[in-house]
Coordinates of C-alpha atoms in Angstrom, one line a residue:
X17 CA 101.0 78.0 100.3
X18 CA 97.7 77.3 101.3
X19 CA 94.8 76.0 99.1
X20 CA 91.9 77.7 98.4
X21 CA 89.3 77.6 96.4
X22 CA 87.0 80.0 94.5
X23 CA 83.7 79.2 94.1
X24 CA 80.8 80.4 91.6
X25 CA 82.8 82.5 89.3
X26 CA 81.9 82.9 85.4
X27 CA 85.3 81.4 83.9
X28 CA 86.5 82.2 80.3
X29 CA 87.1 78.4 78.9
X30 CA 88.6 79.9 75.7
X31 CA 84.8 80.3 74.3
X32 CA 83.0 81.6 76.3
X33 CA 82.3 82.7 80.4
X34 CA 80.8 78.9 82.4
X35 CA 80.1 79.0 86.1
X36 CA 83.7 76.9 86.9
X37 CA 85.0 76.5 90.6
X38 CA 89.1 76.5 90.6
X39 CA 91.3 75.4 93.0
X40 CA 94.6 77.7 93.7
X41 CA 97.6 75.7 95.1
X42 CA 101.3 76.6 95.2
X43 CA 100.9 78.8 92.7
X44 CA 99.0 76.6 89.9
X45 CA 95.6 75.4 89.0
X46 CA 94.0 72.3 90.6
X47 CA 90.7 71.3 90.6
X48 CA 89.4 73.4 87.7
X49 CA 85.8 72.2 87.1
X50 CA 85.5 70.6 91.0
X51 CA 84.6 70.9 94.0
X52 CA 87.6 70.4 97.1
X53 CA 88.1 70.4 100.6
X54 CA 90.4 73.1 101.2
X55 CA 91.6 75.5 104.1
X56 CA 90.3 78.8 102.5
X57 CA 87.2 79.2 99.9
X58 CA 86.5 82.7 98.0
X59 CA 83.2 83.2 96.7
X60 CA 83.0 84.7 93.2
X61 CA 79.3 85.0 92.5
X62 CA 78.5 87.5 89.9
X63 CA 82.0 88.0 88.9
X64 CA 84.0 87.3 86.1
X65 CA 87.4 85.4 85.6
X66 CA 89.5 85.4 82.8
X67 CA 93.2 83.7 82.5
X68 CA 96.0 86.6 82.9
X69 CA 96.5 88.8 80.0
X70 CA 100.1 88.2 78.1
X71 CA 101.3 91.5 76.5
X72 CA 103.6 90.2 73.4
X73 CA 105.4 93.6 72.8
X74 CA 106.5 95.8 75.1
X75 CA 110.3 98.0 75.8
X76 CA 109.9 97.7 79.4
X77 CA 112.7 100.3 79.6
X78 CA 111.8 103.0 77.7
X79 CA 108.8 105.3 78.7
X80 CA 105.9 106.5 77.4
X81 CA 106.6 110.1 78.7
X82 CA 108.9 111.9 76.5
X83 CA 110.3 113.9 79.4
X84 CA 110.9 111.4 81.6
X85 CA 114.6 111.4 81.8
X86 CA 114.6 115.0 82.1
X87 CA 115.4 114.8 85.7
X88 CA 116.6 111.8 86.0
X89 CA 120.2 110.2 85.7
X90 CA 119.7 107.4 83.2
X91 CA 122.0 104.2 84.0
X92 CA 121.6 100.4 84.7
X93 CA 119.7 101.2 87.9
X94 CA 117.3 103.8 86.9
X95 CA 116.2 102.0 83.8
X96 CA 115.8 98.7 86.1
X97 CA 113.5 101.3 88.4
X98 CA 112.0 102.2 85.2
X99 CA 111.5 98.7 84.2
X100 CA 109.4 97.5 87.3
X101 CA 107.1 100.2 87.3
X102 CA 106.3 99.5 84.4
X103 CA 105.4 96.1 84.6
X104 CA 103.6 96.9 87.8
X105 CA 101.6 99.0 85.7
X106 CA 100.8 96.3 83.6
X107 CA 99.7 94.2 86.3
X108 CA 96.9 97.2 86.8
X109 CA 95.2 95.9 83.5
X110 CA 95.6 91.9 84.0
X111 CA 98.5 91.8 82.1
X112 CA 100.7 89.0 83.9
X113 CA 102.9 87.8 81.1
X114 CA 105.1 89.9 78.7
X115 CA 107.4 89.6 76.0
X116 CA 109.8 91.8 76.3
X117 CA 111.3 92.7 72.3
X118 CA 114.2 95.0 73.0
X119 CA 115.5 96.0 76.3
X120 CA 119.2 98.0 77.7
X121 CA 121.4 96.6 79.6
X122 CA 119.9 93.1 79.0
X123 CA 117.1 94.1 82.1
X124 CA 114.8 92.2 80.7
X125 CA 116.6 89.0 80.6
X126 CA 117.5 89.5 84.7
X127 CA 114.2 90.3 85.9
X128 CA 113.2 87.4 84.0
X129 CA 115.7 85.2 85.6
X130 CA 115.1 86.9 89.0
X131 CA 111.0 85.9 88.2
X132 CA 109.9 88.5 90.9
X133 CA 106.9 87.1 92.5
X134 CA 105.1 90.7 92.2
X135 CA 106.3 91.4 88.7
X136 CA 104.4 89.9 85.1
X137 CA 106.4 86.8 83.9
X138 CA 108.9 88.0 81.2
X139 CA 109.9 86.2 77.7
X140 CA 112.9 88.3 77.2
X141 CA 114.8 89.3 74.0
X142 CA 117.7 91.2 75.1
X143 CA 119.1 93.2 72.8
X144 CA 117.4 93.3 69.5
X145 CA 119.4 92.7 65.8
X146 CA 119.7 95.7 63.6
X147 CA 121.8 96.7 60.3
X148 CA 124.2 98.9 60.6
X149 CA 122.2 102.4 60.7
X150 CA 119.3 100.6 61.3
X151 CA 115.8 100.6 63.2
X152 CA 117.0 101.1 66.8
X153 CA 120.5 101.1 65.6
X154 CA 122.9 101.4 68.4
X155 CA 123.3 105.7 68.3
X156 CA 125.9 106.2 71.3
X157 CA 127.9 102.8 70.5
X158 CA 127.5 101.4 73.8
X159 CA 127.2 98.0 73.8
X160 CA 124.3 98.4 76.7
X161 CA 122.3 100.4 74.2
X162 CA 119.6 98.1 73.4
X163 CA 120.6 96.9 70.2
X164 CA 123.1 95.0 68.8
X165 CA 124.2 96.0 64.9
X166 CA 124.6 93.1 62.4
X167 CA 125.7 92.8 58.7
X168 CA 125.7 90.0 56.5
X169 CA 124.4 86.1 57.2
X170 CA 127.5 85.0 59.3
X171 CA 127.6 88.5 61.9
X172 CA 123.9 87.9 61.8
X173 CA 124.1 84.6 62.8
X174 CA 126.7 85.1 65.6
X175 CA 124.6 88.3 66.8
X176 CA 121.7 85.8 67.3
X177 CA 123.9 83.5 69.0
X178 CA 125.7 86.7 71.4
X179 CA 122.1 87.2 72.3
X180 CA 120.7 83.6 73.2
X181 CA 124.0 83.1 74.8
X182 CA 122.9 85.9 77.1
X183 CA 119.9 84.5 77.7
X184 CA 117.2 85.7 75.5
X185 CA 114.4 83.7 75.0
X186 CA 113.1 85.1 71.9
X187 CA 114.8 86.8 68.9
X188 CA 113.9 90.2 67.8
X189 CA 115.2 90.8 64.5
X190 CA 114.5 94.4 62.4
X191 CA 113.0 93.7 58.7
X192 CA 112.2 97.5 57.8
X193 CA 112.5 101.1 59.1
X194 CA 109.8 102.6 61.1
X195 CA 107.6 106.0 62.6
X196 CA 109.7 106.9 65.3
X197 CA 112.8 106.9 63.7
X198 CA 113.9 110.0 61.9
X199 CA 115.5 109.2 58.3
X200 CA 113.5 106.8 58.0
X201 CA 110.5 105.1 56.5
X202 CA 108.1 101.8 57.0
X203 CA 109.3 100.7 53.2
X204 CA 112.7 100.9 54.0
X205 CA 114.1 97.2 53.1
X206 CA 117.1 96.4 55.9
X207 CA 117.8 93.2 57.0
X208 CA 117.4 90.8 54.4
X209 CA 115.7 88.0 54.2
X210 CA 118.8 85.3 53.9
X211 CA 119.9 87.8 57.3
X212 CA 116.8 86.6 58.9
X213 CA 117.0 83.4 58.1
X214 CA 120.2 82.9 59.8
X215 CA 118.8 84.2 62.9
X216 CA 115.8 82.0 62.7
X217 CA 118.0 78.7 62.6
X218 CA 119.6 79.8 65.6
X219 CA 117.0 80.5 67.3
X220 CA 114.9 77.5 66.8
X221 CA 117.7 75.4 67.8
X222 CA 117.2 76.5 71.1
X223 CA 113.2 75.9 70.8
X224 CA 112.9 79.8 71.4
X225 CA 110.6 81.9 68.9
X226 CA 111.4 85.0 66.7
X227 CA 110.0 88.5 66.1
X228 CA 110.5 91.1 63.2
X229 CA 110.0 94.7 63.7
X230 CA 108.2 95.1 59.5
X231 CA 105.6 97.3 58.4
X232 CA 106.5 98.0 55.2
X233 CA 105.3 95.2 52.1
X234 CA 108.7 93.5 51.1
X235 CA 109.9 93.8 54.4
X236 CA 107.5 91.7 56.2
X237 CA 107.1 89.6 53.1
X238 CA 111.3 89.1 53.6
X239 CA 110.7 88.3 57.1
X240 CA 107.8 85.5 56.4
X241 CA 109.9 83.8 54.1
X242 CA 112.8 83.8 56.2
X243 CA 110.5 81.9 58.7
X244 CA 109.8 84.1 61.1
X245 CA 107.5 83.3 64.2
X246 CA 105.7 86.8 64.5
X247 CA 105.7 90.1 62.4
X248 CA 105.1 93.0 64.6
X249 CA 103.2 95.8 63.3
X250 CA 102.7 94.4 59.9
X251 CA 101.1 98.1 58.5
X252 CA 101.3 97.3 55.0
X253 CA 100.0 94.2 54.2
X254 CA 99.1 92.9 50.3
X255 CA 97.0 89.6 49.1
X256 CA 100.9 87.7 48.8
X257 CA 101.9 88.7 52.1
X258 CA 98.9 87.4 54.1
X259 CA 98.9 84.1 51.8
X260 CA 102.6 83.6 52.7
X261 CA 101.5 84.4 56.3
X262 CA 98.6 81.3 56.0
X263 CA 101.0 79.0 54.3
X264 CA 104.3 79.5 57.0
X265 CA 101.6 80.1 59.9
X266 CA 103.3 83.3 60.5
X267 CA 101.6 84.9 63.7
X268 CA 100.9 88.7 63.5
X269 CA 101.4 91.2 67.0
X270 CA 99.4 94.4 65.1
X271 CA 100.5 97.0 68.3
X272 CA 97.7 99.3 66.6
X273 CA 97.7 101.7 69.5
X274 CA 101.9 102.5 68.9
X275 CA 101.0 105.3 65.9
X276 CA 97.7 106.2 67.5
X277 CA 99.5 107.1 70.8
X278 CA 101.7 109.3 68.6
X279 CA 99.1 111.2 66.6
X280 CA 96.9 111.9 69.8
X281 CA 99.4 113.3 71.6
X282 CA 101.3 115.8 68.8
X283 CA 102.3 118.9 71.0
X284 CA 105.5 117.5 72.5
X285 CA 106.5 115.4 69.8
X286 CA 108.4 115.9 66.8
X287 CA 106.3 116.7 63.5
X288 CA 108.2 113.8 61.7
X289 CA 107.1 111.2 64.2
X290 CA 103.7 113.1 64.2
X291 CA 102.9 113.1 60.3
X292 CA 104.4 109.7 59.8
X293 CA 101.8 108.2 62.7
X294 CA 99.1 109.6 61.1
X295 CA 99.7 108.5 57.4
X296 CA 100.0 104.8 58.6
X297 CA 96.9 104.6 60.4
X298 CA 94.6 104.0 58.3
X299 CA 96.6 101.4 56.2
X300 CA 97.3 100.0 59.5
X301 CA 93.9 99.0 60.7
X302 CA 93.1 97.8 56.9
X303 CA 95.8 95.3 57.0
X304 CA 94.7 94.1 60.0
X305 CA 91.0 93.5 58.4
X306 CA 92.6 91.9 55.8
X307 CA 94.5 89.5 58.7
X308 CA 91.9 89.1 60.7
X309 CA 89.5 87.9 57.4
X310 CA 92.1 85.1 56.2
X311 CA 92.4 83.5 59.9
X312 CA 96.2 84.6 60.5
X313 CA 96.6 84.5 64.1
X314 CA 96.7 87.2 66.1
X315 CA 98.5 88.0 69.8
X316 CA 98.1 90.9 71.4
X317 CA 101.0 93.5 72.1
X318 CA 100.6 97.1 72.0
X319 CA 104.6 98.2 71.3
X320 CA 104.5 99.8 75.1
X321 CA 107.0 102.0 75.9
X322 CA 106.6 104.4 72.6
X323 CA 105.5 107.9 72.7
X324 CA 102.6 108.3 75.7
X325 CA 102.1 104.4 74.9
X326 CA 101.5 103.4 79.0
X327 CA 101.3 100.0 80.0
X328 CA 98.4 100.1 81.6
X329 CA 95.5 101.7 79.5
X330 CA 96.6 101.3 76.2
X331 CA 96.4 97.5 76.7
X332 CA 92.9 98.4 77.1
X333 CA 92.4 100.6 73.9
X334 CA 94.5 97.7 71.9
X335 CA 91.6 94.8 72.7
X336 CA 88.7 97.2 71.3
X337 CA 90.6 98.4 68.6
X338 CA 90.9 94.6 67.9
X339 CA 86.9 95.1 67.6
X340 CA 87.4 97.0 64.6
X341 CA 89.4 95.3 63.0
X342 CA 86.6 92.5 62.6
X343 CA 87.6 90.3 65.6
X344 CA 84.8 89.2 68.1
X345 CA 85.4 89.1 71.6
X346 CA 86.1 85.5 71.9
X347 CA 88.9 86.3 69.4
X348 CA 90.0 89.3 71.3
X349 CA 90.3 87.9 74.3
X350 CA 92.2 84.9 73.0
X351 CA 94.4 87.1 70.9
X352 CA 95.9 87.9 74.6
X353 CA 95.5 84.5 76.4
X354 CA 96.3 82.0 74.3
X355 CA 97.3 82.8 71.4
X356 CA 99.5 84.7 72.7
X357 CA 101.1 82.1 74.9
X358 CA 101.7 79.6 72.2
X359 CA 103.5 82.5 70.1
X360 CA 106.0 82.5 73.3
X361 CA 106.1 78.8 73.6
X362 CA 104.6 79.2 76.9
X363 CA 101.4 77.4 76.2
X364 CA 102.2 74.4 78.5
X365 CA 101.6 76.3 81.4
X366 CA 100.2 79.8 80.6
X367 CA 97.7 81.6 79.0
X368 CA 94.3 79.3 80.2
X369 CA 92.7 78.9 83.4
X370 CA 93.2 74.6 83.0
X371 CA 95.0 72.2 86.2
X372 CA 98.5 72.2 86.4
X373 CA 98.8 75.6 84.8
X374 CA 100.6 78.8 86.7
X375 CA 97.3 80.7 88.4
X376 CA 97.7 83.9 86.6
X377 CA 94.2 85.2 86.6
X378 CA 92.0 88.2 86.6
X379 CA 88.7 88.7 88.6
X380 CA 86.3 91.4 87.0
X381 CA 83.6 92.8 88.1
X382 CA 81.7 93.2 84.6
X383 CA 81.9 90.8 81.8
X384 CA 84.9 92.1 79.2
X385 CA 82.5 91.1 76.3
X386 CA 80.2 93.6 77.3
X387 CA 83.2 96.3 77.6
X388 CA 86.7 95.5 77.8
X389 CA 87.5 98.5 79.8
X390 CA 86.6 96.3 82.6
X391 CA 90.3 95.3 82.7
X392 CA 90.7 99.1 84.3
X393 CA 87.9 99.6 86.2
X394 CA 87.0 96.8 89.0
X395 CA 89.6 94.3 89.3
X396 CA 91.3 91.8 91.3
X397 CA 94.9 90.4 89.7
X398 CA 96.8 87.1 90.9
X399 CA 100.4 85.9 89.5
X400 CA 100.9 82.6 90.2
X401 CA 98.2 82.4 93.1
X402 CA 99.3 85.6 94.6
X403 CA 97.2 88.5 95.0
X404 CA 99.3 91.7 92.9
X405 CA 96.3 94.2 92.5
X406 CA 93.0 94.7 94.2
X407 CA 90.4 97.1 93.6
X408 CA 87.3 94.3 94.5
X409 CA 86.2 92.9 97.7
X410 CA 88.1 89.7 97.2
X411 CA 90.7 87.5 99.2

């Protein structure tokens, strides 16, 4: 591949935007911060740069629209179609890393293995551990369904093993019931926290992170003791969780925009799903505050895949509801760059726009601070030094 550089852009360094020239080689960063002789030079004056987005939540084979497998046939192919649009769809926004946090058929863990040059890069989970009658539980018993059910600290800890053998790269463990499950609530207490802990050993053996679906207060308290990486959701937070989240540096993926999705959307949805959605949102964006206020770090994932929640502009509404929740921009954006990427252990080589590091970045044509809906409007998007999405006048 050719070497190019690009010239006069406004670079996010992780603080703030610095006139920075980069250098794209083979895929990586060189040169960040110099001028080079190279064969091609793009000049960015005026615009905007920021490293690629990471999404650290998504069901890349589920989708948003409730009716979408109406008219479909759903099997290992369709889903897989399924799948890559919506990861292209995520490219739209910037988004150029995912983690992936409970797939069918194990899709996400081949199209991570595949690394599709015109596809995000994928952390993959597999199939995600569940009690028996569960969050997610496995309904039609097919071992393809997306989940894999689990009872008691030995099964638990040879279900974390099935899945790493498989090739996940993260561990997605359910702490508590949830909104879009009927018979369920957000308090409801599953896998426990000696469960967990099994599945944590395992998977830190292998140098791979962990993720617990818990919104309710003793689950996610369960899950932080058990030593898990990242609670998801995390809707109802107390003064002893978010210590115990400071003292085990517990990272926190908030997917705000999951019950909002929901409760904006109520006419084709069940009234369950509907009433639940709205009774958590307020507690939702409180604990958050409370998060954000005690220095817990935050990555960004929006749950994509739920009810009408896209991949593409709900990225978007997920950084300004960040806003709210007391974060600045500098923190907003990092909560998707790289904090993000050390939550997926893939901080060596994602998540900055730094030498030697993959060239996943996104050219805007406004500055995010100013409005992050800049990640929809005018944008250029580049995976590994390869142009994915246009919509500027740039090379």
């Amino acid at each position: 591949m050719m070497a190019v550089q690009y010239k006069n852009a406004q670079v996010f360094n992780g603080h703030e935007f610095v006139k920075t020239d980069f250098t794209v080689e083979d895929g990586y960063f060189k040169n960040v911060g110099k001028n080079s002789n190279t064969d091609q030079s793009v000049d960015l004056t005026g615009r905007f740069v920021t490293p690629g987005l990471i999404n650290a939540h998504t069901h890349m084979t589920i989708p948003a629209d409730p009716f979408y497998w109406t008219s479909r046939p759903q099997n290992t192919v369709s889903k897989t179609v399924l799948a890559m649009q919506n990861l292209k769809e995520a490219l739209s926004v910037g988004v150029t890393y995912v983690r992936d946090v409970g797939s069918t058929d194990n899709i996400d863990l081949t199209l991570m293995k595949l690394n599709l040059p015109d596809l995000p890069g994928i952390v993959g989970s597999g199939r995600a551990l569940s009690m028996t009658g569960g969050h997610g539980s496995n309904k039609s018993g097919n071992p393809d369904d997306g989940t894999l059910e689990v009872d008691g600290v030995d099964v638990v800890r040879q279900g974390a093993r099935t899945v790493l053998k498989e090739g996940a790269r993260n561990v997605k463990l359910m702490a508590t019931g949830g909104v879009a499950s009927p018979g369920e609530t957000p308090f409801d207490v599953q896998l426990s926290e000696e469960e967990m802990h099994a599945a944590v050993v395992e998977a830190h053996h292998k140098g791979f992170p962990t993720a617990a679906h818990a919104q309710g207060t003793e689950g996610i308290k369960n899950a932080v003791r058990a030593g898990i990486d990242s609670v998801e959701h995390a809707i109802f937070m107390d003064d002893e969780a978010v210590e115990l989240m400071k003292e085990h540096g517990t990272f926190v993926v908030p997917t705000l925009v999951a019950p909002r999705a929901i409760y904006e959307n109520p006419d084709h949805l069940p009234d369950f799903m509907v009433k639940k959605a709205r009774q958590v949102a307020k507690a939702h964006l409180t604990s958050i505050r409370k998060i954000v206020k005690a220095g817990v770090p935050v990555a960004m994932g929006t749950d994509a895949g739920t009810p009408y929640n896209t991949f593409g502009h709900w990225v978007v509404n997920e950084l300004k509801m960040y806003l709210d929740a007391g974060m600045t921009p500098e923190q907003v954006l990092n909560s998707a760059t790289t904090v993000a990427a050390k939550l997926l252990r893939v901080d060596d080589y994602v998540g900055k726009v730094d030498n030697e590091f993959e060239a996943n970045f996104v050219v805007l044509d406004k500055n995010p601070f100013d409005d992050f809906s800049a990640f929809e409007q005018a944008v250029a998007v580049y995976r590994k030094g390869r142009r994915v999405v246009n919509r500027l006048d740039v090379k």
